[in-house]
Amino acid sequence: RYSRDDDMPETFKDLLSSLPSEEYWVTNSLSLYQGFWFPPWILNCVLTCQNHFQAQPSDVLLVTSPKSGTTWLKAILFALLNRAKYSDSDSQRRHPLLTQNPHDLVPTFELKLYLEQESPDLAALPSPRLFATHMPYSSLPQSVRDSNCKLVYLCRNPKDTFVSMWHFFNKMRPEEKGQIPIQECLDKFCRGVSSFGPYWDHVLGYYKASSEMPEKVLFVMYEQMKVDPHAHVRRLADFLGCPLSEEELRDGTVEGILRMCSFDNLSALEVNKRGKLSTGQESKWYFRRGEVGDWVNYMSAEMGERIDRVMAEKLDGSGLKL
Ligand code: A3P
């Protein structure tokens, strides 16, 4: 809805003009609201979502910092929660992940649902409803925090997240503008200025919530999922209250989910090679390499150490090391 600044309602423009702002690539600017940086029109959607979204106890919400592997976990959660519907080989051939991008199957509050409508009708969706968001913990709608719904937070190491973000922004902007200077992008990132940043405060908000309420918030690391995806799918199923049965563990259900959601499978599908999301982005932008440690190909050791130093300082005393 408010994807251009001049479409915004007057009351929101007033709020916006009172907020600190920084120039940014692709979104033109970011505004600082209650400690986090948002593209202006997305902030408007965050506020709309806060006012309208009513959580149900059976809801599942995937939360990530942008470029942490959202697409992968959206696919896994969708496949896991809907596994009964697609258990035989006939129905597997009709699996929605084969013809739709995970972002269209698992809508993100502020990038789709509340961008398209002020008050989307979500009450009729089948239970458990599966949504995603990049909102920081402190910005979640009150009903999400008050209800017994479950949150899965996916965290990815900051260097790969940063490089993935830099690539994504480069793809989003017109080719003639050239690449975003990575050093300038890094300067902002290390000052906390990135979409939904500071990155460390985003992670810490959910890390603390997960330590205090492990039954409500599950904290998952992308790198650990890569090492042992099987164990993580079981962990997700247990956390979501739909554990895999002995039979499912024997008959290869987990392997099937992981095969379906693998980078190689998803990125080779026609819909993800040539399709567009309903919100207009190219599907293929969401599949680049999907590997751990790819940052070394784009940043010097010195740049990597800079991120390490910032993280060590910001996460000091939290018990979390990234
Ligand atoms: P890279 O840019 O490092 O390749 P998000 O989904 O949060 O936007 O994050 C995108 C990152 O997740 C990209 O990382 C992308 O390649 C990776 N990714 C997408 N699908 C994946 C999958 N099925 N398995 C692992 N990583 C995946």
Coordinates of C-alpha atoms and ligand atoms in Angstrom, one line a residue:
R1 CA 0.0 0.0 0.0
Y2 CA 2.4 2.7 1.1
S3 CA 5.3 1.6 -1.0
R4 CA 5.9 5.3 -2.0
D5 CA 6.4 7.9 0.6
D6 CA 3.8 10.3 -0.8
D7 CA 1.0 7.6 -0.3
M8 CA 1.4 7.7 3.4
P9 CA -1.4 9.0 5.7
E10 CA -0.9 12.4 7.1
T11 CA -0.8 11.3 10.7
F12 CA 2.0 8.8 9.9
K13 CA 3.9 11.5 8.0
D14 CA 3.8 13.7 11.1
L15 CA 5.3 10.8 13.2
L16 CA 7.9 10.2 10.5
S17 CA 9.0 13.7 10.4
S18 CA 9.7 13.6 14.1
L19 CA 12.0 10.5 13.8
P20 CA 15.7 10.4 13.2
S21 CA 16.4 9.2 9.7
E22 CA 19.4 8.0 7.6
E23 CA 19.9 7.7 3.9
Y24 CA 19.8 4.1 2.8
W25 CA 20.1 2.1 -0.4
V26 CA 17.0 0.7 -2.2
T27 CA 14.6 2.1 0.4
N28 CA 16.0 5.7 0.2
S29 CA 15.9 6.1 3.9
L30 CA 15.5 4.4 7.3
S31 CA 13.8 5.8 10.3
L32 CA 14.6 5.1 13.9
Y33 CA 11.5 4.1 15.8
Q34 CA 11.7 2.8 19.4
G35 CA 15.4 1.8 19.0
F36 CA 15.1 0.1 15.5
W37 CA 15.6 1.2 11.9
F38 CA 12.8 0.7 9.5
P39 CA 12.1 1.7 5.9
P40 CA 9.3 4.3 6.3
W41 CA 6.5 2.5 4.6
I42 CA 7.3 -0.7 6.4
L43 CA 7.2 1.1 9.7
N44 CA 3.7 2.2 8.7
C45 CA 2.8 -1.5 8.2
V46 CA 4.4 -2.5 11.5
L47 CA 2.2 0.1 13.3
T48 CA -0.9 -1.1 11.4
C49 CA -0.1 -4.7 12.3
Q50 CA 0.4 -3.8 16.0
N51 CA -3.1 -2.2 16.0
H52 CA -4.9 -4.9 14.1
F53 CA -3.4 -8.3 14.5
Q54 CA -5.1 -10.7 16.9
A55 CA -3.0 -13.7 17.8
Q56 CA -4.5 -17.1 18.3
P57 CA -2.9 -19.6 20.7
S58 CA -2.3 -22.1 17.8
D59 CA -0.5 -19.5 15.6
V60 CA 3.1 -20.0 14.6
L61 CA 5.3 -17.0 13.9
L62 CA 8.7 -17.3 12.2
V63 CA 10.9 -14.3 13.0
T64 CA 14.2 -13.4 11.4
S65 CA 16.5 -10.6 10.7
P66 CA 16.4 -10.0 6.9
K67 CA 18.7 -12.5 5.0
S68 CA 19.0 -15.0 7.8
G69 CA 17.5 -17.9 5.8
T70 CA 13.8 -16.9 6.1
T71 CA 12.9 -18.6 2.8
W72 CA 14.4 -21.9 3.9
L73 CA 12.6 -22.0 7.3
K74 CA 9.4 -20.8 5.8
A75 CA 9.5 -23.8 3.5
I76 CA 10.4 -26.2 6.3
L77 CA 7.7 -24.9 8.6
F78 CA 5.1 -25.0 5.9
A79 CA 6.1 -28.6 4.9
L80 CA 6.2 -29.7 8.5
L81 CA 2.9 -28.3 9.6
N82 CA 1.1 -29.5 6.5
R83 CA 2.9 -32.9 6.3
A84 CA -0.3 -35.0 6.9
K85 CA -1.9 -33.5 3.7
Y86 CA 1.0 -34.4 1.5
S87 CA 2.1 -37.8 2.9
D88 CA 1.5 -40.1 -0.1
S89 CA 3.4 -39.8 -3.4
D90 CA 0.3 -38.6 -5.3
S91 CA -0.3 -35.7 -3.1
Q92 CA 3.5 -35.0 -2.9
R93 CA 3.4 -34.3 -6.6
R94 CA 0.9 -31.6 -5.9
H95 CA 2.8 -30.1 -3.0
P96 CA 2.3 -26.2 -3.0
L97 CA 6.1 -25.7 -2.5
L98 CA 6.5 -27.1 -6.1
T99 CA 4.5 -24.3 -7.6
Q100 CA 4.6 -21.4 -5.1
N101 CA 7.5 -19.5 -3.6
P102 CA 7.7 -20.0 0.2
H103 CA 7.1 -16.2 0.7
D104 CA 3.7 -16.5 -1.0
L105 CA 2.8 -19.5 1.1
V106 CA 3.9 -18.0 4.5
P107 CA 3.1 -14.3 4.4
T108 CA 5.1 -11.8 6.2
F109 CA 3.1 -9.3 8.3
E110 CA 4.8 -6.1 7.3
L111 CA 6.0 -7.0 3.8
K112 CA 2.7 -8.6 2.5
L113 CA -0.3 -8.9 4.8
Y114 CA -0.4 -5.4 6.2
L115 CA 1.1 -3.9 3.1
E116 CA -1.8 -5.1 0.9
Q117 CA -4.6 -4.3 3.3
E118 CA -5.0 -2.4 6.6
S119 CA -7.0 -5.1 8.1
P120 CA -6.7 -8.4 6.3
D121 CA -9.2 -11.1 7.1
L122 CA -7.1 -13.7 8.8
A123 CA -9.6 -15.2 11.2
A124 CA -10.8 -17.7 8.5
L125 CA -7.4 -19.1 7.8
P126 CA -7.0 -22.8 8.8
S127 CA -5.3 -23.5 12.1
P128 CA -2.4 -23.5 12.8
R129 CA -1.9 -20.2 11.0
L130 CA 1.7 -19.7 9.9
F131 CA 3.1 -16.2 9.5
A132 CA 6.5 -14.5 9.4
T133 CA 7.9 -11.2 10.4
H134 CA 11.1 -9.2 10.8
M135 CA 9.7 -7.2 13.6
P136 CA 12.0 -6.8 16.7
Y137 CA 10.6 -8.5 19.8
S138 CA 9.7 -5.2 21.4
S139 CA 7.6 -4.2 18.3
L140 CA 5.5 -7.4 18.2
P141 CA 1.7 -6.8 18.5
Q142 CA 0.7 -7.1 22.2
S143 CA -1.5 -10.0 21.4
V144 CA 1.4 -12.1 20.1
R145 CA 3.3 -11.5 23.4
D146 CA 0.2 -12.2 25.5
S147 CA -1.1 -15.3 23.8
N148 CA 0.3 -18.8 23.9
C149 CA 1.3 -18.7 20.2
K150 CA 4.8 -20.0 19.3
L151 CA 7.7 -18.0 17.9
V152 CA 10.6 -19.6 16.0
Y153 CA 13.5 -17.2 15.7
L154 CA 16.1 -18.0 13.1
C155 CA 19.5 -16.4 13.6
R156 CA 22.4 -16.4 11.1
N157 CA 26.0 -15.3 11.7
P158 CA 26.3 -11.6 11.1
K159 CA 29.0 -11.7 8.4
D160 CA 27.0 -14.0 6.1
T161 CA 23.8 -12.1 6.9
F162 CA 25.5 -8.8 6.0
V163 CA 27.0 -10.1 2.7
S164 CA 23.6 -11.7 1.8
M165 CA 21.9 -8.4 2.4
W166 CA 24.4 -6.5 0.3
H167 CA 23.9 -8.9 -2.6
F168 CA 20.1 -8.7 -2.2
F169 CA 20.1 -4.9 -2.3
N170 CA 22.4 -4.9 -5.3
K171 CA 19.9 -7.1 -7.1
M172 CA 17.0 -4.9 -6.1
R173 CA 18.4 -1.7 -7.5
P174 CA 18.5 -0.7 -11.1
E175 CA 21.6 -2.1 -12.8
E176 CA 22.8 1.3 -14.1
K177 CA 23.3 2.4 -10.5
G178 CA 26.0 -0.2 -10.0
Q179 CA 27.0 -2.0 -6.8
I180 CA 26.5 -0.5 -3.4
P181 CA 29.9 0.3 -1.9
I182 CA 30.3 -2.6 0.5
Q183 CA 32.5 -0.5 2.9
E184 CA 29.8 2.1 3.3
C185 CA 27.2 -0.5 3.8
L186 CA 29.4 -2.1 6.4
D187 CA 29.9 1.2 8.2
K188 CA 26.2 1.6 8.6
F189 CA 25.7 -2.0 9.6
C190 CA 28.4 -1.6 12.4
R191 CA 26.6 1.5 13.6
G192 CA 23.4 -0.5 13.8
V193 CA 21.9 1.1 10.7
S194 CA 20.3 -1.6 8.7
S195 CA 16.7 -2.7 7.9
F196 CA 15.2 -3.9 11.2
G197 CA 18.6 -3.2 12.9
P198 CA 20.6 -2.9 15.0
Y199 CA 21.2 -6.5 14.0
W200 CA 22.5 -7.4 17.5
D201 CA 19.6 -5.8 19.3
H202 CA 17.2 -7.8 17.1
V203 CA 18.9 -11.1 17.9
L204 CA 19.3 -10.2 21.6
G205 CA 15.6 -9.4 22.0
Y206 CA 14.6 -12.9 20.9
Y207 CA 17.6 -14.6 22.6
K208 CA 16.5 -13.2 25.9
A209 CA 12.8 -14.0 25.3
S210 CA 13.8 -17.6 24.4
S211 CA 15.9 -17.9 27.6
E212 CA 13.1 -16.6 29.7
M213 CA 10.2 -18.4 27.9
P214 CA 11.7 -21.5 26.1
E215 CA 8.2 -22.9 25.6
K216 CA 7.2 -19.8 23.7
V217 CA 10.3 -18.8 21.7
L218 CA 12.6 -21.3 20.0
F219 CA 16.0 -19.8 19.0
V220 CA 17.6 -21.6 16.0
M221 CA 20.9 -21.0 14.3
Y222 CA 21.1 -21.3 10.5
E223 CA 24.6 -22.7 10.7
Q224 CA 23.5 -25.4 13.2
M225 CA 20.6 -26.3 10.9
K226 CA 23.0 -26.8 8.1
V227 CA 25.1 -29.1 10.2
D228 CA 22.2 -31.3 11.4
P229 CA 19.0 -30.4 9.6
H230 CA 17.4 -33.7 10.6
A231 CA 17.7 -33.0 14.3
H232 CA 16.4 -29.5 13.8
V233 CA 13.3 -30.6 12.0
R234 CA 12.6 -33.0 14.9
R235 CA 13.3 -30.1 17.4
L236 CA 10.9 -27.8 15.5
A237 CA 8.2 -30.4 15.4
D238 CA 8.6 -31.1 19.2
F239 CA 8.5 -27.4 20.0
L240 CA 5.4 -26.8 17.8
G241 CA 3.6 -29.6 19.6
C242 CA 3.4 -31.9 16.5
P243 CA 6.3 -34.3 17.2
L244 CA 7.2 -36.9 14.5
S245 CA 5.8 -40.3 15.2
E246 CA 7.9 -43.4 15.3
E247 CA 6.4 -44.3 12.0
E248 CA 7.2 -40.9 10.4
L249 CA 10.7 -41.2 11.7
R250 CA 11.0 -44.6 10.1
D251 CA 9.3 -43.8 6.8
G252 CA 11.6 -40.9 5.8
T253 CA 9.1 -38.0 6.4
V254 CA 11.9 -35.8 7.7
E255 CA 14.2 -36.7 4.8
G256 CA 11.3 -35.9 2.4
I257 CA 10.8 -32.5 4.0
L258 CA 14.5 -31.7 3.8
R259 CA 14.7 -32.8 0.2
M260 CA 11.7 -30.7 -0.8
C261 CA 13.1 -27.6 1.1
S262 CA 16.7 -28.0 0.1
F263 CA 18.4 -25.1 -1.7
D264 CA 19.1 -27.3 -4.7
N265 CA 15.5 -28.4 -5.1
L266 CA 13.8 -25.1 -4.4
S267 CA 16.2 -23.0 -6.5
A268 CA 15.8 -25.3 -9.5
L269 CA 12.0 -25.0 -9.6
E270 CA 10.5 -23.1 -12.5
V271 CA 8.5 -20.9 -10.0
N272 CA 11.7 -19.9 -8.2
K273 CA 13.8 -19.5 -11.3
R274 CA 11.5 -17.3 -13.3
G275 CA 8.6 -16.4 -11.1
K276 CA 7.8 -13.2 -9.2
L277 CA 6.4 -13.0 -5.7
S278 CA 2.9 -11.6 -5.4
T279 CA 4.6 -8.5 -3.9
G280 CA 6.7 -8.0 -7.1
Q281 CA 10.2 -9.2 -6.2
E282 CA 11.9 -11.8 -8.4
S283 CA 11.8 -15.2 -6.7
K284 CA 15.4 -16.0 -7.7
W285 CA 16.7 -13.1 -5.6
Y286 CA 15.9 -15.3 -2.5
F287 CA 18.2 -18.1 -3.7
R288 CA 21.9 -17.1 -4.1
R289 CA 24.3 -19.7 -2.6
G290 CA 22.9 -20.7 0.8
E291 CA 26.2 -21.6 2.3
V292 CA 28.0 -20.9 5.5
G293 CA 31.1 -18.7 5.4
D294 CA 30.6 -17.2 2.0
W295 CA 31.4 -13.8 3.4
V296 CA 35.2 -14.4 2.9
N297 CA 34.6 -14.1 -0.9
Y298 CA 33.4 -10.5 -0.5
M299 CA 35.0 -9.0 2.6
S300 CA 38.6 -8.7 3.7
A301 CA 39.7 -10.4 6.9
E302 CA 39.9 -6.9 8.4
M303 CA 36.2 -6.2 7.6
G304 CA 35.3 -9.5 9.1
E305 CA 37.2 -8.7 12.3
R306 CA 35.4 -5.4 12.5
I307 CA 32.0 -7.2 12.6
D308 CA 33.5 -9.6 15.2
R309 CA 34.6 -6.8 17.4
V310 CA 31.2 -5.0 17.3
M311 CA 29.4 -8.3 18.1
A312 CA 31.8 -9.2 20.9
E313 CA 31.1 -5.7 22.4
K314 CA 27.4 -5.7 21.9
L315 CA 26.7 -9.3 23.0
D316 CA 29.1 -9.1 26.0
G317 CA 27.5 -10.6 29.1
S318 CA 24.5 -12.0 27.2
G319 CA 25.8 -15.6 26.9
L320 CA 25.4 -15.4 23.1
K321 CA 28.4 -15.6 20.8
L322 CA 28.1 -14.9 17.1
Ligands
A3P1 P1 23.0 -16.2 0.6 O1 22.8 -14.8 0.1 O2 24.1 -16.3 1.6 O3 23.1 -17.3 -0.4 P2 16.2 -14.8 3.5 O4 15.5 -16.0 3.0 O5 16.1 -14.5 4.9 O6 16.0 -13.6 2.6 O7 17.8 -15.2 3.3 C1 18.3 -15.5 2.1 C2 19.5 -16.4 2.3 O8 19.1 -17.7 2.5 C3 20.4 -16.4 1.0 O9 21.7 -16.6 1.5 C4 19.8 -17.6 0.3 O10 20.7 -18.2 -0.7 C5 19.6 -18.6 1.5 N1 18.7 -19.6 1.2 C6 17.5 -19.6 0.5 N2 16.9 -20.8 0.4 C7 17.7 -21.6 1.1 C8 17.6 -23.0 1.4 N3 16.6 -23.8 0.9 N4 18.6 -23.6 2.2 C9 19.6 -22.8 2.7 N5 19.7 -21.5 2.4 C10 18.8 -20.9 1.7

